[in-house]
PDB file of C-alpha atoms in Angstrom:
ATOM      1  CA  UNK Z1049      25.703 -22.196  33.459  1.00 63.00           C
ATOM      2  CA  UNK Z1050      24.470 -21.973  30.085  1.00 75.00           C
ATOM      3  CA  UNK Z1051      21.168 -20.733  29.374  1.00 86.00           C
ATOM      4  CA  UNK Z1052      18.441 -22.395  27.135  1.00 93.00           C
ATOM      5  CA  UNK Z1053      15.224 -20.916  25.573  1.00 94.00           C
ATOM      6  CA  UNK Z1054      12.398 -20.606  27.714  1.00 94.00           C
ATOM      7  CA  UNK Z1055      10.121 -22.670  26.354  1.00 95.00           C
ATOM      8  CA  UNK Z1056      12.316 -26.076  25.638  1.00 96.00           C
ATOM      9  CA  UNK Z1057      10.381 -27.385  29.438  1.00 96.00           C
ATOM     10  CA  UNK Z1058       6.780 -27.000  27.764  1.00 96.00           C
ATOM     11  CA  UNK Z1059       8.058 -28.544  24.336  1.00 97.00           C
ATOM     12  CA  UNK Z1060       9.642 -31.468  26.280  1.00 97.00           C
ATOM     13  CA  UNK Z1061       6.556 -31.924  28.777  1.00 96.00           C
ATOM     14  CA  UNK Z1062       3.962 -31.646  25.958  1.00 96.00           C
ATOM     15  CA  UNK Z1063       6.474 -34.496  24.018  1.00 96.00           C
ATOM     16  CA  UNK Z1064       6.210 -36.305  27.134  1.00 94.00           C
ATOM     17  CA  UNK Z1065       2.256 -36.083  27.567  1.00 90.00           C
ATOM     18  CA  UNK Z1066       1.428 -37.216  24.301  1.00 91.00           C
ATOM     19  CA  UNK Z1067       2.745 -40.336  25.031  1.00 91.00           C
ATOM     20  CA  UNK Z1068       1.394 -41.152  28.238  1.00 88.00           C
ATOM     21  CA  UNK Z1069      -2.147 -39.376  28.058  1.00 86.00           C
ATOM     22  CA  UNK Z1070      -3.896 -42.503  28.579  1.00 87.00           C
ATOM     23  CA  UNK Z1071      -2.588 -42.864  31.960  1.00 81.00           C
ATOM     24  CA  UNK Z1072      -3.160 -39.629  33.071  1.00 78.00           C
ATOM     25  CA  UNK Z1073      -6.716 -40.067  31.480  1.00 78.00           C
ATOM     26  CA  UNK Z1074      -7.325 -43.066  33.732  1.00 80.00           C
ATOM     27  CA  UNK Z1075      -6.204 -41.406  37.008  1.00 74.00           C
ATOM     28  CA  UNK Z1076      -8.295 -38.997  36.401  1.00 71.00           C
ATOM     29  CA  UNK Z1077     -11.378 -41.331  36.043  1.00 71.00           C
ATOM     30  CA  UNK Z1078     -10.295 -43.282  38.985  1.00 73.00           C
ATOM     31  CA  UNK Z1079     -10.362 -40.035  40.887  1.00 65.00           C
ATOM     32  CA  UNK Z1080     -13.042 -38.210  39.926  1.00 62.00           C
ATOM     33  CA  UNK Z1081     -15.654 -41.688  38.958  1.00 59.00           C
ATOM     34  CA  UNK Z1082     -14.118 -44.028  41.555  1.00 64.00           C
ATOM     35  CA  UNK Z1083     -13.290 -46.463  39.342  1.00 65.00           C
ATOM     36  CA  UNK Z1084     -12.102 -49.720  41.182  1.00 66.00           C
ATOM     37  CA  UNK Z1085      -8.801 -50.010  39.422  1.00 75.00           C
ATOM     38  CA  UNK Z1086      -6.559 -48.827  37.061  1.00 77.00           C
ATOM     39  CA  UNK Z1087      -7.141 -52.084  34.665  1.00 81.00           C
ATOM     40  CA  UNK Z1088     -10.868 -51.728  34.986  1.00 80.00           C
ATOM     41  CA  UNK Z1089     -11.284 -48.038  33.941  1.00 80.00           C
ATOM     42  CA  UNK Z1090      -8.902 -48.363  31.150  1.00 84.00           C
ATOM     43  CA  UNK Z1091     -11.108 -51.218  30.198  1.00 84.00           C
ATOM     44  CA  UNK Z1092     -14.250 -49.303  30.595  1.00 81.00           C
ATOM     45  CA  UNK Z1093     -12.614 -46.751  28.433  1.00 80.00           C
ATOM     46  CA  UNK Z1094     -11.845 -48.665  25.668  1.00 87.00           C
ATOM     47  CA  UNK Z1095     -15.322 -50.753  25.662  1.00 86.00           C
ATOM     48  CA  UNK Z1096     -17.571 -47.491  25.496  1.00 82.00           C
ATOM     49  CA  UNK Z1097     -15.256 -45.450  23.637  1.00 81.00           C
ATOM     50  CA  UNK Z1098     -12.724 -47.717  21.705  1.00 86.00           C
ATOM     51  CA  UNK Z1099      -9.260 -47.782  21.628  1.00 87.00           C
ATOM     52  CA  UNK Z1100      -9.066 -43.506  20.575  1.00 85.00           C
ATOM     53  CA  UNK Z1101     -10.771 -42.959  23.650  1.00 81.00           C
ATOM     54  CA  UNK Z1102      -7.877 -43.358  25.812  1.00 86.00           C
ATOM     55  CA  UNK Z1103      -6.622 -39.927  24.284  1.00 87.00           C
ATOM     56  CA  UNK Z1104      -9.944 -38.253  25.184  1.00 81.00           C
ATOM     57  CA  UNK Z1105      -9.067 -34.420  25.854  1.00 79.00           C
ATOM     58  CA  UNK Z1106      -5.615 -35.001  24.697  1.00 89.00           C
ATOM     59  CA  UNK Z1107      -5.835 -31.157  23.356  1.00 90.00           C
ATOM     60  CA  UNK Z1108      -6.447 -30.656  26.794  1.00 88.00           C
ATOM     61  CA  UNK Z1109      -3.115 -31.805  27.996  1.00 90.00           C
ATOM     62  CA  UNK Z1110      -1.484 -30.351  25.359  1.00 93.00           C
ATOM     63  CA  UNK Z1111      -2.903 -26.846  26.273  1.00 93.00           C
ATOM     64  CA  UNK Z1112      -2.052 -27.697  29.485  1.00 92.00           C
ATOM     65  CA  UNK Z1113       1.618 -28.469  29.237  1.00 95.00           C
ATOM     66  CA  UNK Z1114       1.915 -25.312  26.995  1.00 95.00           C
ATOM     67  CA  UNK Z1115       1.081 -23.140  29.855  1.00 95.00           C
ATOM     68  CA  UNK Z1116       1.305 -24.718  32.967  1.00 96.00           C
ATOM     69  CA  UNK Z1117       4.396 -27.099  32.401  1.00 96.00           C
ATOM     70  CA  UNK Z1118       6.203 -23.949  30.112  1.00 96.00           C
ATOM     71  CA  UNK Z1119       5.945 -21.836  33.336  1.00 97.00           C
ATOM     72  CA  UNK Z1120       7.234 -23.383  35.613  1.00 96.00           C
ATOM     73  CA  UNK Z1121      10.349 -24.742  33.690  1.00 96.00           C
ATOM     74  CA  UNK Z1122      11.095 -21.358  32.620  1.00 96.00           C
ATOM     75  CA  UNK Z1123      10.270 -19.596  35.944  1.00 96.00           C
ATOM     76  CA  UNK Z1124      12.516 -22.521  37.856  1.00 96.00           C
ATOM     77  CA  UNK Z1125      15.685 -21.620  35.896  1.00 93.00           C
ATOM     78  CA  UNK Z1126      14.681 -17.713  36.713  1.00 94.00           C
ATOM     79  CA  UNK Z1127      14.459 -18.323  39.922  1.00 93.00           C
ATOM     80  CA  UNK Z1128      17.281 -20.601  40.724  1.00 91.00           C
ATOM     81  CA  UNK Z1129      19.436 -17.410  38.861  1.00 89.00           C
ATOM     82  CA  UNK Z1130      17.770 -14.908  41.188  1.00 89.00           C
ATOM     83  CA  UNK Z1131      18.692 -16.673  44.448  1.00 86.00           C
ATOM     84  CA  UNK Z1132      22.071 -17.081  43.563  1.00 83.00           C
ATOM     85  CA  UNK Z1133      22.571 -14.069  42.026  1.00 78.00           C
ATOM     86  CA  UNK Z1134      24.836 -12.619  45.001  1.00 74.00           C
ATOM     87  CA  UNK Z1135      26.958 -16.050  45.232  1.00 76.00           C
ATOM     88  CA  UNK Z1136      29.193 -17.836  42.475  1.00 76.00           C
ATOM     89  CA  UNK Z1137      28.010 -20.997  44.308  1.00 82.00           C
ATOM     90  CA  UNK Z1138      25.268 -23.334  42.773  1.00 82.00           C
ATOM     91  CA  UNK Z1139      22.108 -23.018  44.743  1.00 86.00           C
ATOM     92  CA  UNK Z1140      21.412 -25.222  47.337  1.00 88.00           C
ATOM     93  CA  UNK Z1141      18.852 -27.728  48.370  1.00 89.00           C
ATOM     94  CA  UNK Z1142      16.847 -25.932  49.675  1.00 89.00           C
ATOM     95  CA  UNK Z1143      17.347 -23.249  47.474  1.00 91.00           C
ATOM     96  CA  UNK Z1144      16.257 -25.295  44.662  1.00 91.00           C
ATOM     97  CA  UNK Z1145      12.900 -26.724  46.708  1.00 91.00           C
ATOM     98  CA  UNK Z1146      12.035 -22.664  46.924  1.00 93.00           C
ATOM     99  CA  UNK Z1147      12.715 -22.104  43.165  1.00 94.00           C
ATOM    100  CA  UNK Z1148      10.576 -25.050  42.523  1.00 94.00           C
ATOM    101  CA  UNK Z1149       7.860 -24.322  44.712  1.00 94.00           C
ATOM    102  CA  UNK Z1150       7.533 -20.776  43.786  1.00 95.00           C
ATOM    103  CA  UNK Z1151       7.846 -21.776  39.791  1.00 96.00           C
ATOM    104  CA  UNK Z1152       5.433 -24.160  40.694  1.00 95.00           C
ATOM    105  CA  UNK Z1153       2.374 -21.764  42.306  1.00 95.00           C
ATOM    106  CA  UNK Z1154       3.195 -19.468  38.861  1.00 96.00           C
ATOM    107  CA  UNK Z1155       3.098 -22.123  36.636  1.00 96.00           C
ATOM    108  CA  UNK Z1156      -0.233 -23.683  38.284  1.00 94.00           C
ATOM    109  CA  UNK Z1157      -2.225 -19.693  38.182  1.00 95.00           C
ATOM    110  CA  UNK Z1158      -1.399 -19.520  34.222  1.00 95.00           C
ATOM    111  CA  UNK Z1159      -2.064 -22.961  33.763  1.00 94.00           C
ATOM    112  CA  UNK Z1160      -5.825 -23.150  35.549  1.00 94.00           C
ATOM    113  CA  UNK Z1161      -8.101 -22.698  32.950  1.00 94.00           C
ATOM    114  CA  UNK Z1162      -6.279 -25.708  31.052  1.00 93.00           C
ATOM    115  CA  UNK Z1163      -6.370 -27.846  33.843  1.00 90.00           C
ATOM    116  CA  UNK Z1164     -10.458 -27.437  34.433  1.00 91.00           C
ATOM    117  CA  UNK Z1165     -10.687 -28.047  30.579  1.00 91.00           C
ATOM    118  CA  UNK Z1166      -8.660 -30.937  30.608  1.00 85.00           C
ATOM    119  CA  UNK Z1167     -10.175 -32.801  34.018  1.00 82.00           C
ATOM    120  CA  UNK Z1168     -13.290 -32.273  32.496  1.00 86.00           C
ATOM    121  CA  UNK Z1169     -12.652 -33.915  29.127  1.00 84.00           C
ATOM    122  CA  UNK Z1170     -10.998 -36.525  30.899  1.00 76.00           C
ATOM    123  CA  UNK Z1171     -13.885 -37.109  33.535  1.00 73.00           C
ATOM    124  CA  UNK Z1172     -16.658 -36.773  30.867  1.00 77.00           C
ATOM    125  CA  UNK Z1173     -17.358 -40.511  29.751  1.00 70.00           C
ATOM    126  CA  UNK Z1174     -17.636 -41.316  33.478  1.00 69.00           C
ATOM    127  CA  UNK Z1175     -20.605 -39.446  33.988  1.00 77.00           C
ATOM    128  CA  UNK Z1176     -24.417 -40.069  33.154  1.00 81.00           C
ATOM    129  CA  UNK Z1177     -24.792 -39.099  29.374  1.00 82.00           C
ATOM    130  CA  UNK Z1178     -27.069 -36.130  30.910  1.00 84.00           C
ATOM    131  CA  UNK Z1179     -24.344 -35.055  32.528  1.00 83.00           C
ATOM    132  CA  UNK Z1180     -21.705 -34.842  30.042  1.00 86.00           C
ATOM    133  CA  UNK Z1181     -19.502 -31.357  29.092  1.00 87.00           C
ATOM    134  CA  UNK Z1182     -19.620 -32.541  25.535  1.00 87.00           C
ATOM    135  CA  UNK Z1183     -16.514 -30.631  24.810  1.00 89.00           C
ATOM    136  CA  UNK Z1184     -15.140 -31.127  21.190  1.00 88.00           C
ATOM    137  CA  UNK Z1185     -11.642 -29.937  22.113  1.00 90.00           C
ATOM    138  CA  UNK Z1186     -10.090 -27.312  24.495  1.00 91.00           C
ATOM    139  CA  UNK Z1187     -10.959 -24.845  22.969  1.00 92.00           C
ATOM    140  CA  UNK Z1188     -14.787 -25.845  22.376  1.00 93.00           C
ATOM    141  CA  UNK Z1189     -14.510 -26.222  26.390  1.00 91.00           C
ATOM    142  CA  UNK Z1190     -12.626 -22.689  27.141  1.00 93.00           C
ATOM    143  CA  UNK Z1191     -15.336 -20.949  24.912  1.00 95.00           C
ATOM    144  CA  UNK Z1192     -18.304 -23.085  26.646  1.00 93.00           C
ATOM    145  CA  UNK Z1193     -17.414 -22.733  30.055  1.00 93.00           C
ATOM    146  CA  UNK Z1194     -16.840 -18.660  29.892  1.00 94.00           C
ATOM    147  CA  UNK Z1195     -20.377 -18.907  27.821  1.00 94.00           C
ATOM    148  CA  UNK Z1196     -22.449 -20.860  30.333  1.00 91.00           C
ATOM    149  CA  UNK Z1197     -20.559 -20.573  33.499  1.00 91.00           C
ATOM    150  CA  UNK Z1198     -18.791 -17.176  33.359  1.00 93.00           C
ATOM    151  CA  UNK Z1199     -14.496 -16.269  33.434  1.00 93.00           C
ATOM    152  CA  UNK Z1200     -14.629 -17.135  36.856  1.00 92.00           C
ATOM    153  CA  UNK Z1201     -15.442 -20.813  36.500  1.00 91.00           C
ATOM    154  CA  UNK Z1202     -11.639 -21.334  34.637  1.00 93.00           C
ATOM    155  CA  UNK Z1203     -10.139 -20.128  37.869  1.00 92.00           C
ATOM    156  CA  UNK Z1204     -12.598 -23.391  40.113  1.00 88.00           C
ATOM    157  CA  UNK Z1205     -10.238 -25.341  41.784  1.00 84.00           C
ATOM    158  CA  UNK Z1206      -7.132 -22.719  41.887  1.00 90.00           C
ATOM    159  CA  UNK Z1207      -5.860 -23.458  45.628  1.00 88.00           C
ATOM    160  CA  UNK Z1208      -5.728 -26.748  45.895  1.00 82.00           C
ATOM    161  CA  UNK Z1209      -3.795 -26.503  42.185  1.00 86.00           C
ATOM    162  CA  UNK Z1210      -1.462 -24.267  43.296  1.00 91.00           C
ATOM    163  CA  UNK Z1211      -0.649 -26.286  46.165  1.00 86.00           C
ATOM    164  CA  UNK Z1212      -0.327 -29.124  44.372  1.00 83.00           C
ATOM    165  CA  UNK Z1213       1.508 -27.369  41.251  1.00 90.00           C
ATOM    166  CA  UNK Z1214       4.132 -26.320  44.452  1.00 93.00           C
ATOM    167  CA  UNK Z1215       4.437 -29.477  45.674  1.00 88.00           C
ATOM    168  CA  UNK Z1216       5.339 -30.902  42.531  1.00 88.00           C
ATOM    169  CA  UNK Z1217       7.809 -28.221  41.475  1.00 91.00           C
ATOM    170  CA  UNK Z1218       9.201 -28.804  44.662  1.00 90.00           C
ATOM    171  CA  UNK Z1219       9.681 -32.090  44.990  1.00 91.00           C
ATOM    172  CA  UNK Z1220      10.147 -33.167  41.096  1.00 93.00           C
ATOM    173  CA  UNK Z1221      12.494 -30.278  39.163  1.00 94.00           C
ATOM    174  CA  UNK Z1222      14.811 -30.014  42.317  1.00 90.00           C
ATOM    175  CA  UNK Z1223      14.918 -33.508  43.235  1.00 93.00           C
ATOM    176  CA  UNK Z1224      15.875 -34.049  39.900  1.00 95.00           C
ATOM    177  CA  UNK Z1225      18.393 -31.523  39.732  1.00 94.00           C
ATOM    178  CA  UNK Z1226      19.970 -33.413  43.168  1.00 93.00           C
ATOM    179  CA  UNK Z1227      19.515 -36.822  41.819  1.00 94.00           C
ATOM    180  CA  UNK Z1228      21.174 -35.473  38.838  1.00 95.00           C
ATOM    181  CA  UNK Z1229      24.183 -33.684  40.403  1.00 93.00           C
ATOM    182  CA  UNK Z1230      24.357 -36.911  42.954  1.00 95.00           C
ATOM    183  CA  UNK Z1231      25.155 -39.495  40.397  1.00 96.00           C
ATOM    184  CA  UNK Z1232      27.421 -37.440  38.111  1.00 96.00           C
ATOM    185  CA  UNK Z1233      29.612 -36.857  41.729  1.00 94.00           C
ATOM    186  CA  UNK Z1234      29.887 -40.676  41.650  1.00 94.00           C
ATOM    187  CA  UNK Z1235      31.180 -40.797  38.319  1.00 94.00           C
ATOM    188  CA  UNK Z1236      28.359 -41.516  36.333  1.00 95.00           C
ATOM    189  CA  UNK Z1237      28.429 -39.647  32.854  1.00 94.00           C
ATOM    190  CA  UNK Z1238      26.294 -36.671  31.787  1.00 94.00           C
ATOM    191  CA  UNK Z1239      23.675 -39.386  29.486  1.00 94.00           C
ATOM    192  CA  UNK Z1240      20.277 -40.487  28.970  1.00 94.00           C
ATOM    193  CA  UNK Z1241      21.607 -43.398  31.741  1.00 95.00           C
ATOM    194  CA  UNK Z1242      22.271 -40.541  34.288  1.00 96.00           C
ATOM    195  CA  UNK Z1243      19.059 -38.608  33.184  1.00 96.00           C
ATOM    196  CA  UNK Z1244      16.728 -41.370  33.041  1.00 95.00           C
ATOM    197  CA  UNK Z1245      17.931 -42.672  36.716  1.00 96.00           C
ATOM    198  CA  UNK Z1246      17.515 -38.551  38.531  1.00 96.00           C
ATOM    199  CA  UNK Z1247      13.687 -38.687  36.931  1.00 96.00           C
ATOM    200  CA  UNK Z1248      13.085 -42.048  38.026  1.00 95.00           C
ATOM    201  CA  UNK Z1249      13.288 -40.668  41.366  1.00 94.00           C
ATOM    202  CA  UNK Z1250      12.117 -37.597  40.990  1.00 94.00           C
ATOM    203  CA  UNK Z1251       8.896 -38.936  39.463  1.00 92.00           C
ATOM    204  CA  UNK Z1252       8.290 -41.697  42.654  1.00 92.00           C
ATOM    205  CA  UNK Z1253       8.823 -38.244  45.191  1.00 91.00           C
ATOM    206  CA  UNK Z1254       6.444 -35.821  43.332  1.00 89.00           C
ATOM    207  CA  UNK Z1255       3.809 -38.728  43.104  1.00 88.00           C
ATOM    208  CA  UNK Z1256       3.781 -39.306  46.676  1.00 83.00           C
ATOM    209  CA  UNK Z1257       3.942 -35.886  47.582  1.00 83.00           C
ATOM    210  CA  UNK Z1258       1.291 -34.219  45.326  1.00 80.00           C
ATOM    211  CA  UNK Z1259      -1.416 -37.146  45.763  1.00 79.00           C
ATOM    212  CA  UNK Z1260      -3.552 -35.465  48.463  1.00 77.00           C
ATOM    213  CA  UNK Z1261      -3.723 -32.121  46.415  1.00 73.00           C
ATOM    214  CA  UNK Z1262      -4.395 -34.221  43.426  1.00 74.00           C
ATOM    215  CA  UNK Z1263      -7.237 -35.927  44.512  1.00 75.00           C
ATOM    216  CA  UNK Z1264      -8.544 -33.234  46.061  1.00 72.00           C
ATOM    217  CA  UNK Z1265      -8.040 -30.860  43.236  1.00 69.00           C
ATOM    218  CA  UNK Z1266      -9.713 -33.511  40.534  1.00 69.00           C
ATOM    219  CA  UNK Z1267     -12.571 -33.926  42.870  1.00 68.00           C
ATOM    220  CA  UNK Z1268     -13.176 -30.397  42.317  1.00 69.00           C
ATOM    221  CA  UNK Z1269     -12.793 -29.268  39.440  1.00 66.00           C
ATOM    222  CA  UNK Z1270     -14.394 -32.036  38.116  1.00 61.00           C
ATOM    223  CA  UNK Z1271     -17.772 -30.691  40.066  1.00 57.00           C
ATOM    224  CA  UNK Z1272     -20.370 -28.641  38.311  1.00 53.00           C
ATOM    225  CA  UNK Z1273     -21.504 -26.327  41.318  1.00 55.00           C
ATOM    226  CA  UNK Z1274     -20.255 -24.553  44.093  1.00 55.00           C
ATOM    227  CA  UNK Z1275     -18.251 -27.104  46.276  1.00 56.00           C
ATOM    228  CA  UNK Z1276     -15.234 -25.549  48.035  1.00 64.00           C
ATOM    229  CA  UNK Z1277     -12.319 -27.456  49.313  1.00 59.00           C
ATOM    230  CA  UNK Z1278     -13.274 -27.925  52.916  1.00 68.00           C
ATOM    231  CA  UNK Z1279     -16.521 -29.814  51.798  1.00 73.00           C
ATOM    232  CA  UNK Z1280     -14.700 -31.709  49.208  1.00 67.00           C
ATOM    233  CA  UNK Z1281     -12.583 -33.099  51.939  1.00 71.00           C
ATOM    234  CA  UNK Z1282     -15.422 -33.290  54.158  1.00 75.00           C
ATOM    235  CA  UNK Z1283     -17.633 -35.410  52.170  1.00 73.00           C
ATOM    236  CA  UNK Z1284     -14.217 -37.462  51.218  1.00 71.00           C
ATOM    237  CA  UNK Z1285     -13.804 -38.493  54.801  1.00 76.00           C
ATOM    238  CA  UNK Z1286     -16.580 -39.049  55.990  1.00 80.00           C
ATOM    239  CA  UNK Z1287     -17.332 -41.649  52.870  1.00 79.00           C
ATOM    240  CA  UNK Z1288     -14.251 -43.003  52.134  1.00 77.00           C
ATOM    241  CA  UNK Z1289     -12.028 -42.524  55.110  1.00 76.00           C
ATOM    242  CA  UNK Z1290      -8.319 -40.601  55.282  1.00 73.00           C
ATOM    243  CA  UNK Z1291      -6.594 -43.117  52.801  1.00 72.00           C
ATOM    244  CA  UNK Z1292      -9.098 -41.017  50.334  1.00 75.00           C
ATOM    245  CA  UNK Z1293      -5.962 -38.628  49.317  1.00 72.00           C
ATOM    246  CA  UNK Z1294      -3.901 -41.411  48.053  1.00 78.00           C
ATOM    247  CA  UNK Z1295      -6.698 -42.707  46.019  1.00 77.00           C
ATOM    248  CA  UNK Z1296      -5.442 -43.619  42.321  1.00 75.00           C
ATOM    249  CA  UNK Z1297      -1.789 -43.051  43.618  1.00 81.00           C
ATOM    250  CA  UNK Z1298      -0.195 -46.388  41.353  1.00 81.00           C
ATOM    251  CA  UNK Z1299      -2.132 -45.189  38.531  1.00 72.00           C
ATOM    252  CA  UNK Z1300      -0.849 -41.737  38.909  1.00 76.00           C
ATOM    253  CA  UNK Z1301       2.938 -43.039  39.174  1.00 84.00           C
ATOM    254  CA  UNK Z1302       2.580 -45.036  36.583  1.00 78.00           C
ATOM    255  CA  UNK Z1303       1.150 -42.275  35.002  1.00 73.00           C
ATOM    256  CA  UNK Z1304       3.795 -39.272  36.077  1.00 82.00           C
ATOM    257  CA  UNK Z1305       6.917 -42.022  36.499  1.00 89.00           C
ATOM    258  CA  UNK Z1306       7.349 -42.408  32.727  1.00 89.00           C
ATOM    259  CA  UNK Z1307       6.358 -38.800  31.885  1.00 89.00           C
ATOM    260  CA  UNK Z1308       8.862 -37.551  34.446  1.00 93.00           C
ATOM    261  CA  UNK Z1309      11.483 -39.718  32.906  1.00 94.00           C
ATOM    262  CA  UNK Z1310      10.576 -38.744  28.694  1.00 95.00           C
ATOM    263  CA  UNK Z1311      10.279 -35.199  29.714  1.00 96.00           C
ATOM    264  CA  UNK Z1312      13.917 -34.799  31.481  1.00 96.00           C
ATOM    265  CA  UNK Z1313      15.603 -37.562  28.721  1.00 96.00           C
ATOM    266  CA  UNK Z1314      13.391 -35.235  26.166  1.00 97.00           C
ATOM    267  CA  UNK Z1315      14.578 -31.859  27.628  1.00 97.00           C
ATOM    268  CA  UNK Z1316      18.288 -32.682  27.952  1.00 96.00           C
ATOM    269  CA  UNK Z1317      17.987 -33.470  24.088  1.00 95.00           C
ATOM    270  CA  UNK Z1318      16.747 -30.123  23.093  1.00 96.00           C
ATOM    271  CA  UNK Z1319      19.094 -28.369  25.129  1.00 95.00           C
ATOM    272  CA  UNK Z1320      21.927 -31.039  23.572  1.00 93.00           C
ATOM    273  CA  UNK Z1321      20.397 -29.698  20.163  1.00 94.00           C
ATOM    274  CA  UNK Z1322      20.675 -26.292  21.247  1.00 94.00           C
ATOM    275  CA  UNK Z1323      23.875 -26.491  22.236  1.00 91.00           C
ATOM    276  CA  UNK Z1324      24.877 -28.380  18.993  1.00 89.00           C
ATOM    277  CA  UNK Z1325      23.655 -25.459  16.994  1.00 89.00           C
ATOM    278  CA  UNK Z1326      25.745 -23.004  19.085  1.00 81.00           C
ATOM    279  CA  UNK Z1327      28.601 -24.862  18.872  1.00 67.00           C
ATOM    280  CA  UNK Z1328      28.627 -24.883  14.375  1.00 58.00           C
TER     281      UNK Z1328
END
């Protein structure tokens, strides 16, 4: 197996988050405001903030895909090495689910402090103007948060973003990586057909699976005081009902479907480039 530079995963998911910020924008919103739908916030959006505005906190998600997403691509392939070090075999299933899930927890510590930044740039036009974070860019927000609220407040939120950075490591880089070795065993060829079919279904999985943590994790970090996870959920319940943790689930597959599939297609093309440049 060859191996590829360790960043190529947060190159290809920050490629891939460009392009589909404003969805991830408006699942946010519909998490953390309770928007009604996915139309009507990205409707809100653009009528009190214009068209731009759907790429509020977009250095957010760049920062964000630079740490967290460049973790846990590079700590997957580490991993998957590591537990097959002792075997010529490749690894198997569930092999790969405990690469991913591990990659996952590493790639959601490092990538914390991004992901408060960017939830709260995201979330900031939904809340009374008195209310706002007023970040400029993720940086203006890393500086103002360790100003006003102290280091700690970058690591608000960490649990239920671990589980949920597990869950989709888990269930998106090794479902791919099945999907993947599945349809090139029925003859399909090694091409952006074969790669953009393994992330279609690795994208509908992870969405499914992470939701609850999502939701819960947005409603969180999102807060401005001390509200731990238990009362999160508690409040949740008891206003909402169970179906709560699925809340903004077509926006968010909508959302992670098409980033799934343009960072995979986008990663196999580095690594093709890669490879072209070894083989001159």
């Amino acid at each position: 197996m060859r191996e590829y530079p360790f960043y190529l995963g947060g190159v290809a998911s920050a490629m891939a988050a460009s392009i589909t910020h404003p969805l991830d924008l408006t699942k946010v919103r519909m998490q953390a405001a309770h928007d009604a739908s996915m139309l009507h916030s990205m409707a809100t959006t653009v009528r009190t903030a214009g068209v731009f505005g759907l790429w509020d906190g977009i250095s957010g998600t760049l920062l964000r895909q630079l740490s967290y997403s460049l973790v846990r691509f590079a700590a997957y392939e580490d991993f998957k090495k590591r537990l097959t070090a002792a075997s010529d075999k490749p690894p198997s299933k569930p092999q790969l689910a405990l690469a991913g899930a591990l990659a996952g927890a590493a790639g959601g510590l490092v990538g914390n402090p991004a992901d408060v930044i960017l939830v709260r740039m995201q979330g900031d036009a939904a809340r009374p103007p008195a209310e706002r974070y007023g970040y400029r860019n993720c940086l203006d927000g890393l500086w103002k948060i360790v100003r006003n609220e102290g280091p700690a407040a970058l690591a608000r939120g960490w649990a239920p973003n671990v589980v949920r950075a597990s869950l989709m490591n888990a269930s998106q880089l090794d479902s791919y990586d099945v999907a993947k070795a599945a349809l090139l065993n029925a003859g399909m060829k090694d091409d952006i057909k074969c790669h953009s079919a393994a992330s279609f279904a690795a994208g509908t999985i992870a969405t499914t699976v992470c939701s609850p943590a999502d939701v819960i994790k947005s409603r969180i970090m999102n807060a401005s005081g001390s509200t731990s996870p238990l009362r999160a959920i508690g409040h949740a319940l008891a206003t909402e009902g169970p179906r709560f943790v699925f809340r903004g689930w077509l926006p968010a597959w909508t959302r992670l479907q098409p980033t799934t599939m343009l960072t995979f297609v986008f990663l196999e093309r580095l690594r093709a480039a890669v490879d072209a440049t070894r083989d001159i």
